[in-house]
Short mmCIF file of C-alpha atoms in Angstrom, two decimals:
data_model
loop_
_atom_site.label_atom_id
_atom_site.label_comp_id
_atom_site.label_asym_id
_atom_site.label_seq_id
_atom_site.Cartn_x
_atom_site.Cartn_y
_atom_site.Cartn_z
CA UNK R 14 64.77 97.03 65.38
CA UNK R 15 62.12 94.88 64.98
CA UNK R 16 58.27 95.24 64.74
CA UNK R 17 56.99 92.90 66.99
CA UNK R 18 56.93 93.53 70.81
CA UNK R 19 59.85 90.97 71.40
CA UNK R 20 63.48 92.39 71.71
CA UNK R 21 65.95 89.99 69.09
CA UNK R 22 68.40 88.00 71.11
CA UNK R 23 72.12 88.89 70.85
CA UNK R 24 74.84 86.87 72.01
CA UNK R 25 78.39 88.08 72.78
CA UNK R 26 81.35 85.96 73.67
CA UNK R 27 84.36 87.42 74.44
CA UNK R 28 86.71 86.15 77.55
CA UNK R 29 87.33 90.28 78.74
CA UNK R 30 83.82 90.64 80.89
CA UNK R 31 84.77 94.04 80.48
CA UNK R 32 83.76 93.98 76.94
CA UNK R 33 80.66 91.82 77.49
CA UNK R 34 79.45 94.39 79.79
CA UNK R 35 80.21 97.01 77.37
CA UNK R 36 78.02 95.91 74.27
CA UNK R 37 75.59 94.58 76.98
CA UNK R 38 75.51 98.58 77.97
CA UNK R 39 75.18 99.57 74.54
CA UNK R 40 72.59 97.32 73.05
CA UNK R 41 70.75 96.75 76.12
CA UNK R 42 67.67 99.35 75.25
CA UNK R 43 67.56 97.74 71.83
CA UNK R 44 68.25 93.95 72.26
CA UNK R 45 68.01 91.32 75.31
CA UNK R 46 71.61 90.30 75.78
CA UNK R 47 73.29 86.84 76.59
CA UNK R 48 76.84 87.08 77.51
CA UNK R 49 79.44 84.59 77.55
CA UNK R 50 82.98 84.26 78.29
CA UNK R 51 84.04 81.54 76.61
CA UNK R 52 83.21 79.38 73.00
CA UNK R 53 82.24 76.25 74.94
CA UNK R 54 79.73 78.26 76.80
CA UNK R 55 78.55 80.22 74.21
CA UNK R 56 77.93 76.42 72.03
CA UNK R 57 76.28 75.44 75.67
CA UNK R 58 73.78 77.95 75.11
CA UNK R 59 72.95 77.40 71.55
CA UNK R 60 72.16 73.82 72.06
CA UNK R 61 68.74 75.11 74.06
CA UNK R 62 68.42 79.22 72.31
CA UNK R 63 68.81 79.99 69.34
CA UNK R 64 69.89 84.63 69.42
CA UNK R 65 69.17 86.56 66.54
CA UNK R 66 72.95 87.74 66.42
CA UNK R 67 76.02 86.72 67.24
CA UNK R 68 78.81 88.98 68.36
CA UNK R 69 81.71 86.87 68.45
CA UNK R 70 85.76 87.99 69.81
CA UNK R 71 88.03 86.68 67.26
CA UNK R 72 91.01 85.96 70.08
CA UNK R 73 89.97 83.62 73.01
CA UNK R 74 92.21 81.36 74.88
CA UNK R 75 90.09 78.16 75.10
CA UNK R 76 88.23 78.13 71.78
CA UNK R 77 89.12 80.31 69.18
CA UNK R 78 86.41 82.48 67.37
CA UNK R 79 87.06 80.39 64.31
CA UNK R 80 86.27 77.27 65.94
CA UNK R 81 83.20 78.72 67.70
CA UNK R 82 81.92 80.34 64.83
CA UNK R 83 82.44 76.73 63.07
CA UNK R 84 80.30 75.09 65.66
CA UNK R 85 77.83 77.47 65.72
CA UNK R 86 77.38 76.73 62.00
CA UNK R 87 77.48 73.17 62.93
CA UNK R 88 73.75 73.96 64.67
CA UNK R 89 70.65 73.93 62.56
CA UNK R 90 69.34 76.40 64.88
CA UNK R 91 72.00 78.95 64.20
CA UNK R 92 73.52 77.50 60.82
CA UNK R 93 72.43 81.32 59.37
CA UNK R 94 72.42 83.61 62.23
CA UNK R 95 74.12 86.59 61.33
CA UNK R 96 77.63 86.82 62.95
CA UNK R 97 79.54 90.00 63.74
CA UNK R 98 83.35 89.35 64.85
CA UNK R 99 85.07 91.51 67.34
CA UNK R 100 88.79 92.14 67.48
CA UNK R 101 91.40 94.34 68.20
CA UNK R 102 92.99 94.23 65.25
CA UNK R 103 92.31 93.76 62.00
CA UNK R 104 94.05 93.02 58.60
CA UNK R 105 92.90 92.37 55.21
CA UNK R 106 93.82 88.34 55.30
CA UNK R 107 91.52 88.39 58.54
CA UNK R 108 88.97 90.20 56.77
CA UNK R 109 88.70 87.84 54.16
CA UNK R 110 89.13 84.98 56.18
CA UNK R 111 85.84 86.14 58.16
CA UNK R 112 83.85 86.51 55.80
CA UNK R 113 85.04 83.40 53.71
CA UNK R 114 84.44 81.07 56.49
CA UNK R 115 80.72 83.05 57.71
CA UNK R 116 81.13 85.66 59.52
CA UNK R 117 78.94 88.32 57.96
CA UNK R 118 80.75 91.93 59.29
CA UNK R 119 83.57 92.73 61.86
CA UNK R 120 84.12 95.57 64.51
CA UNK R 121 87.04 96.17 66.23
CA UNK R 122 88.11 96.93 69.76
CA UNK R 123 87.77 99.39 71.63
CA UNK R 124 84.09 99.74 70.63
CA UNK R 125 82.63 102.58 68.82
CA UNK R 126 78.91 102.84 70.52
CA UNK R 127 77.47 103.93 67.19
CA UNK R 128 79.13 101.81 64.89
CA UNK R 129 78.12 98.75 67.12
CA UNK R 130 74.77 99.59 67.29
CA UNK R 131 74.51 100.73 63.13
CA UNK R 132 76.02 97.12 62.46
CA UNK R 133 73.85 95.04 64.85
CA UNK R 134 70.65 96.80 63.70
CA UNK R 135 72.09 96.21 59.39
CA UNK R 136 71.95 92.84 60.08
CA UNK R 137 68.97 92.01 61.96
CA UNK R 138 67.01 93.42 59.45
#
């Protein structure tokens, strides 16, 4: 993905662990992966790292993905990292909204290996 010897960082939140293992599984030959189950963790983490990527579930009980997303922007660190939300379903108000408020692509659920893996590597280009 990159040309340097260093794997980029990707972060996933998403509350299903199911789901965090699953991109971890997918990206892990490509990309060191920090999982998280909730926003406040995921905000935890960014206060001290600072990922490449951001793969971000758009419903979570505690903190929504908009409100994460919003304090991950908050953070000069990752004010511009590229952010990918993940949902289960998807309709063209969300889309817009996404993108409108930062987000810079969507997947949905359940996740297509290849289509994961095309979109993360797009955007750490």
């Amino acid at each position: 993905m990159n040309n340097n010897t260093t794997k980029p960082t990707v972060m996933v939140v998403d509350d299903q662990a199911s789901i965090c293992r699953e991109v971890t599984e997918f990206l892990k030959w490509e990309c060191d992966v920090a999982a998280f189950k909730s926003g406040p963790e995921a905000i935890n983490y960014i206060h001290g790292n600072a990922p490449d990527l951001i793969i971000l579930d758009y419903y979570m009980p505690e903190m929504t993905g908009f409100e994460t997303l919003m304090a991950i922007r908050q953070n000069r660190a990752t004010a511009n990292t590229p952010v990918i939300f993940l949902t289960t379903e998807i309709n063209e108000r969300m889309k817009v909204e996404m993108l409108e408020r930062g987000a810079q692509d969507y997947l949905t659920k359940p996740i297509n290996s290849g289509e994961l893996l095309d979109t993360v590597k797009k955007h750490l280009r």
